Amino acid sequence: MEKKLLVTGMDFLLDWVGQHIKSAEIVCSGDVSEENLSRLVKDADGILYMQAKSYPITRKIIESGEKLRFIQSAGVGYERIDLKAATDNGVVVMNMPVGTTVSVAEHTIALILGCAKNLVKAHENTVKGGWRILGLGVELWKKTLGIIGFGRIGIEVVNRMKAFEMNILVYDPYVGKEDIEKMGGKKVDLQTLLKESDIVSIHSPLTKETENLIGEEELGLMKPTAILINTARGELVDEEALYKALSERRISYAGLDVFRQEPVEADNPILKLENVILTPHMAVQTLDAVVRMMNQNGIQIEKALNGIYENVVNPEVLEKLKK
């Protein structure tokens, strides 16, 4: 019997992915309702989870897959996949952690520079015929950059920001002091990082421990001249507290590529602020990153269809499969 791959979140599959998948019929669905996916997954061997929309892969969907063997997240994040349900049912969950690193790091730096130099406000004023300075920008040279989460992206941001001779502070409870110092940083606790940093950039994964990592208390520790950057996950920041801090000028600026609700809701008050630069979860959206990531997805899925699993995030399932 021919194998089947269910692609969720898209009505079509990009050629870059499909050219590598030879072992399965491919069925794509832009309808990501639980009812529809539960129906389509019944005879699927695998799911390619495309995160074009914010939607979950629930226990019901997973348990509806009568021969489901794996779920592949097309990107780094997999927090909307019910990992426990997958593990309970012997379903391997994989992600794609590498292909997006450079593009997200570069987008982070673009937001840092945009905020520090008031670029969006200056552009808008200039195209309207204005020719005046709308508040002074700041130099990054010799300032302090705080990195929250020192994984691949955090490290790449630091590598690039060294050109500004910035002092680097890092908060990551899972990375050792020596590894941080090798990269020219200093390991500190979160409170110290927030108090001393001129730029705070978030690169943590979303977990139960990191949800609302930056709230009212944490924002209150930051300098009034500080800039907050988030290209990780919207749920890491308490948006109400952030809006209050920005509107009251208790921090200077924020650059956000992610939001708690995506697409961002039209009545989100952050949209009305002047001291923000906002982008639509597009840090990974460069031609280079998309081609690289989609090729890697296709190769990894073809291997999974043939029982070879890479970048597994619930490795305990592999032990079950051996028995």
Short mmCIF file of C-alpha atoms in Angstrom, two decimals:
data_model
loop_
_atom_site.label_atom_id
_atom_site.label_comp_id
_atom_site.label_asym_id
_atom_site.label_seq_id
_atom_site.Cartn_x
_atom_site.Cartn_y
_atom_site.Cartn_z
CA MET A 1 0.00 0.00 0.00
CA GLU A 2 1.34 3.46 -0.90
CA LYS A 3 2.35 5.70 1.97
CA LYS A 4 0.65 9.04 2.54
CA LEU A 5 2.01 12.36 3.80
CA LEU A 6 -0.46 14.97 5.09
CA VAL A 7 0.74 18.56 4.74
CA THR A 8 -1.17 20.89 7.07
CA GLY A 9 -1.45 24.66 6.84
CA MET A 10 -1.03 24.92 3.06
CA ASP A 11 -3.17 24.08 0.04
CA PHE A 12 -0.07 23.17 -1.97
CA LEU A 13 3.44 21.93 -1.34
CA LEU A 14 6.43 23.98 -2.39
CA ASP A 15 8.46 22.32 -5.13
CA TRP A 16 11.61 22.56 -3.00
CA VAL A 17 10.06 20.14 -0.51
CA GLY A 18 8.20 17.88 -2.91
CA GLN A 19 11.17 17.14 -5.16
CA HIS A 20 12.77 15.15 -2.35
CA ILE A 21 9.69 13.11 -1.35
CA LYS A 22 9.41 9.97 -3.48
CA SER A 23 7.94 7.45 -1.04
CA ALA A 24 4.46 8.85 -0.41
CA GLU A 25 1.35 10.36 -1.90
CA ILE A 26 1.14 13.99 -0.76
CA VAL A 27 -2.16 15.50 0.44
CA CYS A 28 -2.22 19.21 1.34
CA SER A 29 -4.85 20.97 3.43
CA GLY A 30 -5.26 24.66 4.15
CA ASP A 31 -8.23 23.82 6.37
CA VAL A 32 -6.54 23.27 9.73
CA SER A 33 -9.66 22.66 11.80
CA GLU A 34 -9.43 19.76 14.22
CA GLU A 35 -12.37 18.06 12.51
CA ASN A 36 -10.83 18.24 9.05
CA LEU A 37 -7.33 17.19 10.06
CA SER A 38 -8.70 14.33 12.16
CA ARG A 39 -10.46 13.08 9.02
CA LEU A 40 -7.51 13.48 6.67
CA VAL A 41 -4.92 11.94 8.99
CA LYS A 42 -6.70 8.58 9.33
CA ASP A 43 -4.60 6.83 6.68
CA ALA A 44 -1.52 9.10 6.84
CA ASP A 45 1.94 7.79 7.70
CA GLY A 46 3.25 11.25 8.50
CA ILE A 47 2.33 14.91 8.94
CA LEU A 48 4.34 17.87 7.67
CA TYR A 49 3.25 20.67 10.00
CA MET A 50 3.53 23.97 8.15
CA GLN A 51 3.24 26.89 10.57
CA ALA A 52 1.70 29.33 8.13
CA LYS A 53 -1.16 29.70 10.60
CA SER A 54 -1.31 29.46 14.39
CA TYR A 55 -3.09 26.16 14.94
CA PRO A 56 -2.52 23.08 17.11
CA ILE A 57 -1.96 19.44 16.32
CA THR A 58 -4.16 18.09 19.10
CA ARG A 59 -4.44 14.72 20.81
CA LYS A 60 -7.61 14.04 18.82
CA ILE A 61 -5.79 14.61 15.53
CA ILE A 62 -2.87 12.42 16.58
CA GLU A 63 -5.07 9.60 17.84
CA SER A 64 -7.13 9.72 14.63
CA GLY A 65 -4.03 8.70 12.70
CA GLU A 66 -4.46 4.94 12.60
CA LYS A 67 -1.00 4.40 11.12
CA LEU A 68 0.62 7.75 11.94
CA ARG A 69 4.36 7.33 12.57
CA PHE A 70 5.77 10.85 12.61
CA ILE A 71 5.04 14.57 12.69
CA GLN A 72 7.57 16.92 11.15
CA SER A 73 7.49 20.61 12.11
CA ALA A 74 8.75 22.57 9.11
CA GLY A 75 10.58 25.01 11.39
CA VAL A 76 12.17 25.24 14.80
CA GLY A 77 8.98 25.51 16.86
CA TYR A 78 6.84 22.57 17.86
CA GLU A 79 5.03 23.95 20.92
CA ARG A 80 1.62 23.69 19.25
CA ILE A 81 2.04 19.97 18.68
CA ASP A 82 0.73 17.92 21.62
CA LEU A 83 4.04 16.28 22.44
CA LYS A 84 2.64 14.12 25.23
CA ALA A 85 -0.10 12.77 23.00
CA ALA A 86 2.44 11.98 20.31
CA THR A 87 4.70 10.22 22.79
CA ASP A 88 1.79 8.29 24.32
CA ASN A 89 0.88 7.02 20.87
CA GLY A 90 4.38 6.19 19.69
CA VAL A 91 4.51 9.04 17.18
CA VAL A 92 7.93 10.59 16.51
CA VAL A 93 8.00 14.40 16.50
CA MET A 94 10.81 16.14 14.61
CA ASN A 95 11.70 19.74 13.88
CA MET A 96 14.05 21.66 11.61
CA PRO A 97 16.38 23.60 13.91
CA VAL A 98 19.15 24.79 11.62
CA GLY A 99 17.95 26.26 8.32
CA THR A 100 16.46 29.48 9.70
CA THR A 101 19.29 30.54 12.03
CA VAL A 102 21.06 33.12 9.89
CA SER A 103 17.93 34.85 8.62
CA VAL A 104 16.42 35.19 12.10
CA ALA A 105 19.70 36.52 13.49
CA GLU A 106 19.93 39.09 10.68
CA HIS A 107 16.30 40.14 11.18
CA THR A 108 17.01 40.60 14.88
CA ILE A 109 19.87 42.93 14.05
CA ALA A 110 17.71 44.82 11.57
CA LEU A 111 15.16 45.44 14.34
CA ILE A 112 17.89 46.53 16.75
CA LEU A 113 19.27 49.06 14.26
CA GLY A 114 15.81 50.21 13.19
CA CYS A 115 14.82 50.95 16.77
CA ALA A 116 18.15 52.50 17.76
CA LYS A 117 18.15 54.87 14.77
CA ASN A 118 14.40 55.68 14.58
CA LEU A 119 14.45 54.49 10.97
CA VAL A 120 10.73 53.85 10.45
CA LYS A 121 9.64 57.20 11.88
CA ALA A 122 12.33 58.98 9.88
CA HIS A 123 11.25 57.23 6.68
CA GLU A 124 7.57 58.01 7.19
CA ASN A 125 8.33 61.67 7.89
CA THR A 126 10.61 61.99 4.87
CA VAL A 127 8.18 60.52 2.33
CA LYS A 128 5.49 62.87 3.64
CA GLY A 129 7.70 65.85 2.79
CA GLY A 130 9.11 66.37 6.23
CA TRP A 131 12.76 67.11 6.84
CA ARG A 132 13.33 67.08 10.56
CA ILE A 133 14.81 64.94 13.28
CA LEU A 134 12.12 63.04 15.19
CA GLY A 135 14.15 62.38 18.31
CA LEU A 136 17.81 61.47 18.50
CA GLY A 137 18.91 57.92 17.87
CA VAL A 138 21.56 56.12 19.88
CA GLU A 139 24.89 54.53 19.05
CA LEU A 140 25.38 50.84 19.70
CA TRP A 141 29.15 51.16 20.10
CA LYS A 142 30.32 50.06 23.56
CA LYS A 143 26.72 49.65 24.74
CA THR A 144 25.49 46.49 26.50
CA LEU A 145 23.58 43.78 24.66
CA GLY A 146 21.59 41.29 26.73
CA ILE A 147 20.84 37.94 25.09
CA ILE A 148 18.08 35.81 26.64
CA GLY A 149 18.53 32.28 25.31
CA PHE A 150 21.95 31.28 23.99
CA GLY A 151 21.08 28.71 21.35
CA ARG A 152 21.97 28.84 17.67
CA ILE A 153 20.23 32.15 16.96
CA GLY A 154 21.43 33.89 20.11
CA ILE A 155 25.00 32.88 19.28
CA GLU A 156 24.70 34.14 15.69
CA VAL A 157 23.37 37.49 16.92
CA VAL A 158 26.35 37.83 19.25
CA ASN A 159 28.78 36.91 16.46
CA ARG A 160 27.44 39.74 14.32
CA MET A 161 27.04 42.34 17.07
CA LYS A 162 30.70 42.01 18.06
CA ALA A 163 31.38 44.44 15.21
CA PHE A 164 29.81 47.15 17.40
CA GLU A 165 32.19 46.28 20.28
CA MET A 166 29.21 45.77 22.55
CA ASN A 167 29.44 44.26 26.00
CA ILE A 168 27.57 40.95 25.92
CA LEU A 169 25.48 39.64 28.81
CA VAL A 170 23.79 36.24 28.52
CA TYR A 171 20.99 34.63 30.49
CA ASP A 172 20.52 30.94 29.78
CA PRO A 173 20.31 28.49 32.68
CA TYR A 174 21.15 25.59 30.36
CA VAL A 175 24.43 26.95 28.96
CA GLY A 176 27.62 26.89 31.01
CA LYS A 177 29.70 29.91 31.96
CA GLU A 178 32.71 28.65 30.01
CA ASP A 179 30.76 28.23 26.77
CA ILE A 180 29.38 31.76 27.06
CA GLU A 181 32.79 33.23 27.84
CA LYS A 182 34.28 31.50 24.78
CA MET A 183 31.88 33.58 22.70
CA GLY A 184 32.91 36.79 24.43
CA GLY A 185 29.89 36.99 26.73
CA LYS A 186 29.30 37.04 30.46
CA LYS A 187 26.81 34.67 32.10
CA VAL A 188 24.42 36.55 34.41
CA ASP A 189 21.01 36.05 35.99
CA LEU A 190 17.95 37.51 34.32
CA GLN A 191 17.57 40.40 36.75
CA THR A 192 21.16 41.56 36.20
CA LEU A 193 20.78 41.32 32.43
CA LEU A 194 17.61 43.42 32.44
CA LYS A 195 19.06 46.08 34.74
CA GLU A 196 22.32 46.53 32.85
CA SER A 197 21.43 46.01 29.17
CA ASP A 198 20.79 48.77 26.65
CA ILE A 199 19.39 46.22 24.20
CA VAL A 200 17.55 43.09 25.37
CA SER A 201 17.02 40.44 22.68
CA ILE A 202 14.91 37.32 23.35
CA HIS A 203 15.82 33.97 21.78
CA SER A 204 14.36 31.45 24.23
CA PRO A 205 12.12 28.54 23.23
CA LEU A 206 8.53 28.66 24.44
CA THR A 207 7.99 26.24 27.33
CA LYS A 208 5.88 26.23 30.49
CA GLU A 209 8.87 27.76 32.29
CA THR A 210 9.45 30.58 29.78
CA GLU A 211 5.85 31.66 29.08
CA ASN A 212 5.48 35.29 30.26
CA LEU A 213 9.21 35.33 31.00
CA ILE A 214 9.15 39.10 30.51
CA GLY A 215 6.32 40.65 32.48
CA GLU A 216 5.62 43.83 34.40
CA GLU A 217 8.23 43.14 37.06
CA GLU A 218 10.94 42.33 34.52
CA LEU A 219 10.13 45.36 32.36
CA GLY A 220 10.36 47.48 35.49
CA LEU A 221 14.00 46.47 35.89
CA MET A 222 14.99 47.77 32.46
CA LYS A 223 16.54 51.15 31.74
CA PRO A 224 14.16 53.85 30.46
CA THR A 225 16.47 54.09 27.43
CA ALA A 226 16.44 50.32 26.79
CA ILE A 227 15.19 48.57 23.65
CA LEU A 228 13.42 45.19 23.77
CA ILE A 229 13.61 42.85 20.76
CA ASN A 230 11.56 39.66 20.37
CA THR A 231 11.99 37.39 17.35
CA ALA A 232 11.31 34.18 19.32
CA ARG A 233 7.69 33.66 20.44
CA GLY A 234 5.02 36.17 21.38
CA GLU A 235 3.99 34.23 24.48
CA LEU A 236 7.38 34.93 26.09
CA VAL A 237 6.30 38.53 26.74
CA ASP A 238 3.27 39.84 28.64
CA GLU A 239 1.89 42.13 25.91
CA GLU A 240 -0.30 44.16 28.26
CA ALA A 241 2.67 44.90 30.48
CA LEU A 242 4.81 45.73 27.44
CA TYR A 243 2.19 48.12 26.07
CA LYS A 244 2.06 49.89 29.42
CA ALA A 245 5.85 50.14 29.67
CA LEU A 246 6.14 51.53 26.13
CA SER A 247 3.22 53.96 26.36
CA GLU A 248 4.54 55.34 29.66
CA ARG A 249 8.07 55.48 28.22
CA ARG A 250 9.44 53.27 30.97
CA ILE A 251 11.41 51.61 28.19
CA SER A 252 12.39 53.40 25.01
CA TYR A 253 11.51 51.12 22.11
CA ALA A 254 10.51 47.61 21.09
CA GLY A 255 11.07 45.60 17.92
CA LEU A 256 8.64 42.68 17.63
CA ASP A 257 8.38 39.99 14.98
CA VAL A 258 6.07 37.78 17.04
CA PHE A 259 2.82 38.23 18.93
CA ARG A 260 0.66 36.23 21.32
CA GLN A 261 -2.11 36.10 18.72
CA GLU A 262 -1.09 35.69 15.09
CA PRO A 263 -2.07 37.21 12.78
CA VAL A 264 -1.96 40.15 15.18
CA GLU A 265 -5.43 41.40 16.03
CA ALA A 266 -6.44 44.81 14.63
CA ASP A 267 -7.39 46.11 18.09
CA ASN A 268 -4.05 45.22 19.68
CA PRO A 269 -3.03 48.53 21.32
CA ILE A 270 0.64 47.93 20.54
CA LEU A 271 -0.17 48.67 16.89
CA LYS A 272 -0.97 52.26 17.81
CA LEU A 273 2.34 53.02 19.52
CA GLU A 274 4.98 55.18 17.87
CA ASN A 275 7.98 53.67 19.67
CA VAL A 276 7.75 50.22 18.08
CA ILE A 277 8.82 48.47 14.90
CA LEU A 278 6.53 45.55 14.12
CA THR A 279 6.92 42.81 11.51
CA PRO A 280 4.57 39.89 10.72
CA HIS A 281 6.58 36.87 11.98
CA MET A 282 8.77 37.20 8.92
CA ALA A 283 12.29 36.79 10.31
CA VAL A 284 12.72 33.49 8.50
CA GLN A 285 11.19 34.77 5.27
CA THR A 286 14.23 35.20 3.08
CA LEU A 287 14.66 33.34 -0.19
CA ASP A 288 17.88 31.81 1.10
CA ALA A 289 16.36 30.49 4.33
CA VAL A 290 13.12 29.24 2.76
CA VAL A 291 14.92 27.29 0.03
CA ARG A 292 17.42 25.86 2.51
CA MET A 293 14.76 24.93 5.06
CA MET A 294 12.34 23.42 2.54
CA ASN A 295 15.07 21.31 0.94
CA GLN A 296 16.10 20.06 4.36
CA ASN A 297 12.48 19.30 5.23
CA GLY A 298 12.02 17.23 2.09
CA ILE A 299 15.18 15.24 2.71
CA GLN A 300 14.31 14.64 6.37
CA ILE A 301 10.73 13.57 5.55
CA GLU A 302 11.87 11.11 2.89
CA LYS A 303 14.16 9.53 5.47
CA ALA A 304 11.31 9.39 8.01
CA LEU A 305 9.04 7.67 5.51
CA ASN A 306 11.71 4.99 5.39
CA GLY A 307 12.10 4.70 9.16
CA ILE A 308 15.09 7.02 9.69
CA TYR A 309 14.33 9.84 12.11
CA GLU A 310 16.44 12.99 12.62
CA ASN A 311 16.11 16.03 14.91
CA VAL A 312 13.71 14.11 17.16
CA VAL A 313 12.29 16.15 20.05
CA ASN A 314 10.67 13.21 21.88
CA PRO A 315 13.52 10.67 21.70
CA GLU A 316 11.86 8.37 24.26
CA VAL A 317 9.56 7.25 21.44
CA LEU A 318 12.53 5.79 19.59
CA GLU A 319 13.13 3.42 22.48
CA LYS A 320 9.50 2.31 22.31
CA LEU A 321 9.82 1.63 18.60
CA LYS A 322 12.82 -0.67 19.19
CA LYS A 323 10.78 -2.98 21.41
#
